[in-house]
Amino acid sequence: MNTRPGFTVLWLQSGGCGGCSMSLLCAQTPDFHAQLRDAGIDLLWHPSLSLQSGHEVIDLLHRILDGRQRLDALCVEGSLLRGPGGTGRFHVLAGTGLPMIDWVRRLAQQARHVVAVGSCAAWGGITAGGDNPTEACGLQYEDEHPGGLLGAAFRSASGLPAINIAGCPTHPQWVLDSLMALAAGEFGAEQLDALGRPRF
């Protein structure tokens, strides 16, 4: 597969159980990081797989926002918690004082692609069930209704809507195949179905 060098990926976890990350660790490879490197993918940060924390991560986020660090794919795992009362204060990114939904909105504007990893990030998932006291939603859907955190009209810098990798949890190969197709420049609007899911 012909890849663009250094396809950068930032992975954030929002309101969820972390099951998609756990599933990802079950990918059929003896060396997960080597598989990403071989595909030309540079995992800038993942909350469970990266050594950096605290100020190092906050510095990375600011470098992305001010254009010093390119971001090819923003991956979000878990539903987006808008509560209470739309403030997002139910989930504040540690050390920043800012709600995760604010970070996601701002980073999505910088990313070439935005990827919802799992049913929670895509549609709100189990967190949005019942009375939904946390006001949980997906990146671009609220259940099957377009909208979500980013709004139905959102398009990333690539011109694509949020790419919804379905599953609870996702199949690890679906995530890897999607990222590798994006890194190779082999992913366009025709690869998405009506709900923004990769057709393959």
Short mmCIF file of C-alpha atoms in Angstrom, two decimals:
data_model
loop_
_atom_site.label_atom_id
_atom_site.label_comp_id
_atom_site.label_asym_id
_atom_site.label_seq_id
_atom_site.Cartn_x
_atom_site.Cartn_y
_atom_site.Cartn_z
CA MET A 1 0.00 0.00 0.00
CA ASN A 2 1.46 3.36 -1.03
CA THR A 3 1.21 5.65 2.00
CA ARG A 4 1.89 9.32 2.59
CA PRO A 5 4.74 9.57 5.13
CA GLY A 6 3.82 10.46 8.67
CA PHE A 7 0.01 10.24 8.62
CA THR A 8 -0.65 11.65 12.09
CA VAL A 9 -3.36 10.32 14.41
CA LEU A 10 -4.58 11.71 17.72
CA TRP A 11 -6.89 9.46 19.75
CA LEU A 12 -9.12 10.92 22.47
CA GLN A 13 -11.43 9.05 24.84
CA SER A 14 -14.67 10.63 25.89
CA GLY A 15 -17.72 9.16 27.67
CA GLY A 16 -17.34 5.43 27.35
CA CYS A 17 -15.87 2.26 28.79
CA GLY A 18 -12.66 2.11 26.75
CA GLY A 19 -13.84 -1.09 25.10
CA CYS A 20 -12.83 0.01 21.59
CA SER A 21 -9.25 0.56 22.79
CA MET A 22 -9.31 -2.85 24.47
CA SER A 23 -10.59 -4.37 21.23
CA LEU A 24 -7.85 -2.61 19.27
CA LEU A 25 -5.26 -4.38 21.41
CA CYS A 26 -6.67 -7.67 20.11
CA ALA A 27 -5.67 -6.84 16.53
CA GLN A 28 -4.08 -9.80 14.77
CA THR A 29 -0.53 -8.54 14.92
CA PRO A 30 2.38 -9.38 17.21
CA ASP A 31 3.54 -5.75 17.11
CA PHE A 32 0.73 -3.17 17.01
CA HIS A 33 3.00 -0.12 16.83
CA ALA A 34 5.10 -1.66 14.04
CA GLN A 35 1.98 -2.32 11.99
CA LEU A 36 1.04 1.36 12.26
CA ARG A 37 4.59 2.46 11.40
CA ASP A 38 4.67 0.12 8.40
CA ALA A 39 1.45 1.74 7.17
CA GLY A 40 2.99 5.20 7.53
CA ILE A 41 0.85 6.07 10.56
CA ASP A 42 2.27 8.16 13.38
CA LEU A 43 0.17 7.75 16.53
CA LEU A 44 0.74 11.14 18.16
CA TRP A 45 -1.07 10.14 21.35
CA HIS A 46 -3.48 7.57 22.75
CA PRO A 47 -4.54 7.78 26.42
CA SER A 48 -3.85 4.08 27.07
CA LEU A 49 -1.01 3.34 24.65
CA SER A 50 1.19 6.43 24.98
CA LEU A 51 3.73 7.28 27.66
CA GLN A 52 3.15 11.04 27.54
CA SER A 53 0.73 12.57 30.03
CA GLY A 54 -0.15 15.84 31.70
CA HIS A 55 1.63 18.91 30.33
CA GLU A 56 3.14 16.92 27.43
CA VAL A 57 -0.32 16.08 26.08
CA ILE A 58 -1.67 19.57 26.68
CA ASP A 59 1.33 20.99 24.81
CA LEU A 60 0.61 18.59 21.91
CA LEU A 61 -3.02 19.73 21.76
CA HIS A 62 -1.96 23.38 21.66
CA ARG A 63 0.60 22.66 18.93
CA ILE A 64 -2.18 21.11 16.83
CA LEU A 65 -4.52 24.04 17.44
CA ASP A 66 -1.96 26.69 16.51
CA GLY A 67 -0.75 24.81 13.43
CA ARG A 68 2.69 23.72 14.63
CA GLN A 69 1.65 20.04 14.50
CA ARG A 70 -0.27 18.60 11.53
CA LEU A 71 -3.25 16.42 12.41
CA ASP A 72 -4.40 14.01 9.72
CA ALA A 73 -6.93 12.04 11.77
CA LEU A 74 -8.71 12.89 14.99
CA CYS A 75 -10.06 9.63 16.43
CA VAL A 76 -12.67 9.93 19.16
CA GLU A 77 -13.77 6.98 21.28
CA GLY A 78 -16.81 7.29 23.55
CA SER A 79 -19.87 9.49 23.44
CA LEU A 80 -19.64 13.25 23.78
CA LEU A 81 -21.06 14.45 27.09
CA ARG A 82 -22.77 17.81 26.69
CA GLY A 83 -24.28 17.97 30.18
CA PRO A 84 -25.14 19.50 32.49
CA GLY A 85 -27.24 22.00 30.60
CA GLY A 86 -25.02 22.02 27.52
CA THR A 87 -21.89 23.09 29.44
CA GLY A 88 -19.94 19.86 28.96
CA ARG A 89 -18.75 20.10 32.57
CA PHE A 90 -19.55 16.42 33.21
CA HIS A 91 -16.28 15.63 31.38
CA VAL A 92 -13.44 18.11 31.73
CA LEU A 93 -10.06 17.23 30.19
CA ALA A 94 -7.73 16.88 33.16
CA GLY A 95 -5.32 19.75 33.68
CA THR A 96 -7.07 22.10 31.27
CA GLY A 97 -10.29 23.15 32.99
CA LEU A 98 -12.01 22.86 29.60
CA PRO A 99 -14.77 20.40 28.72
CA MET A 100 -13.78 17.56 26.39
CA ILE A 101 -16.49 18.67 23.94
CA ASP A 102 -14.71 22.02 23.54
CA TRP A 103 -11.42 20.28 22.76
CA VAL A 104 -13.12 17.94 20.27
CA ARG A 105 -14.86 20.81 18.47
CA ARG A 106 -11.63 22.80 18.15
CA LEU A 107 -9.46 19.85 17.13
CA ALA A 108 -12.05 18.69 14.57
CA GLN A 109 -11.59 22.02 12.79
CA GLN A 110 -7.86 21.30 12.44
CA ALA A 111 -8.05 17.64 11.43
CA ARG A 112 -7.95 16.43 7.85
CA HIS A 113 -10.27 13.56 8.89
CA VAL A 114 -12.48 12.99 11.92
CA VAL A 115 -13.12 9.38 12.91
CA ALA A 116 -15.76 8.16 15.38
CA VAL A 117 -14.43 4.91 16.81
CA GLY A 118 -17.36 2.79 18.01
CA SER A 119 -21.09 3.23 18.41
CA CYS A 120 -20.76 5.66 21.32
CA ALA A 121 -18.67 8.15 19.36
CA ALA A 122 -20.80 7.64 16.24
CA TRP A 123 -24.34 7.74 17.67
CA GLY A 124 -24.12 8.23 21.44
CA GLY A 125 -24.27 4.51 22.20
CA ILE A 126 -25.32 3.11 25.53
CA THR A 127 -24.33 6.31 27.35
CA ALA A 128 -27.11 8.16 25.51
CA GLY A 129 -29.74 5.56 26.44
CA GLY A 130 -32.72 6.04 28.70
CA ASP A 131 -33.24 9.54 30.07
CA ASN A 132 -29.69 10.49 28.97
CA PRO A 133 -28.83 12.66 32.02
CA THR A 134 -25.34 13.35 30.66
CA GLU A 135 -26.78 14.71 27.37
CA ALA A 136 -24.55 12.25 25.51
CA CYS A 137 -24.44 12.21 21.71
CA GLY A 138 -22.22 11.11 18.85
CA LEU A 139 -19.86 13.27 16.85
CA GLN A 140 -22.34 13.86 14.02
CA TYR A 141 -25.40 11.88 15.06
CA GLU A 142 -27.75 11.70 17.98
CA ASP A 143 -28.99 8.13 17.73
CA GLU A 144 -30.00 7.84 14.06
CA HIS A 145 -30.72 11.56 13.72
CA PRO A 146 -28.09 13.80 12.06
CA GLY A 147 -26.65 16.50 14.30
CA GLY A 148 -24.65 15.40 17.30
CA LEU A 149 -21.82 17.50 18.70
CA LEU A 150 -20.41 18.75 15.39
CA GLY A 151 -23.71 19.24 13.56
CA ALA A 152 -25.08 17.60 10.43
CA ALA A 153 -23.31 20.03 8.08
CA PHE A 154 -19.82 19.42 9.51
CA ARG A 155 -17.12 18.44 7.05
CA SER A 156 -13.48 17.97 7.93
CA ALA A 157 -10.65 19.52 5.94
CA SER A 158 -10.85 16.54 3.55
CA GLY A 159 -14.47 17.39 2.74
CA LEU A 160 -15.76 14.24 4.45
CA PRO A 161 -18.21 14.03 7.35
CA ALA A 162 -17.20 12.16 10.48
CA ILE A 163 -16.27 8.61 9.53
CA ASN A 164 -18.29 6.27 11.75
CA ILE A 165 -16.59 2.97 12.52
CA ALA A 166 -19.52 1.07 14.02
CA GLY A 167 -19.48 -1.57 16.72
CA CYS A 168 -19.65 -1.98 20.47
CA PRO A 169 -16.80 -2.54 20.61
CA THR A 170 -15.44 -2.03 17.13
CA HIS A 171 -13.62 -4.87 15.40
CA PRO A 172 -9.91 -3.98 15.60
CA GLN A 173 -9.31 -4.68 11.93
CA TRP A 174 -12.08 -2.25 10.92
CA VAL A 175 -10.24 0.51 12.76
CA LEU A 176 -6.84 -0.41 11.32
CA ASP A 177 -8.21 -0.88 7.78
CA SER A 178 -9.93 2.53 7.93
CA LEU A 179 -6.82 4.32 9.20
CA MET A 180 -4.60 2.58 6.64
CA ALA A 181 -6.97 3.49 3.80
CA LEU A 182 -6.96 7.12 4.94
CA ALA A 183 -3.17 7.12 5.25
CA ALA A 184 -2.85 5.70 1.74
CA GLY A 185 -5.15 8.38 0.31
CA GLU A 186 -7.53 5.66 -0.84
CA PHE A 187 -10.63 6.81 1.02
CA GLY A 188 -13.26 9.16 -0.43
CA ALA A 189 -16.94 9.94 -0.06
CA GLU A 190 -17.85 6.96 -2.25
CA GLN A 191 -16.43 4.66 0.46
CA LEU A 192 -19.05 5.85 2.98
CA ASP A 193 -22.62 4.60 3.31
CA ALA A 194 -25.63 6.79 4.21
CA LEU A 195 -24.65 6.73 7.91
CA GLY A 196 -21.02 7.64 7.31
CA ARG A 197 -19.74 4.08 7.82
CA PRO A 198 -16.91 2.67 5.70
CA ARG A 199 -18.58 0.36 3.14
CA PHE A 200 -15.81 -2.22 3.37
#
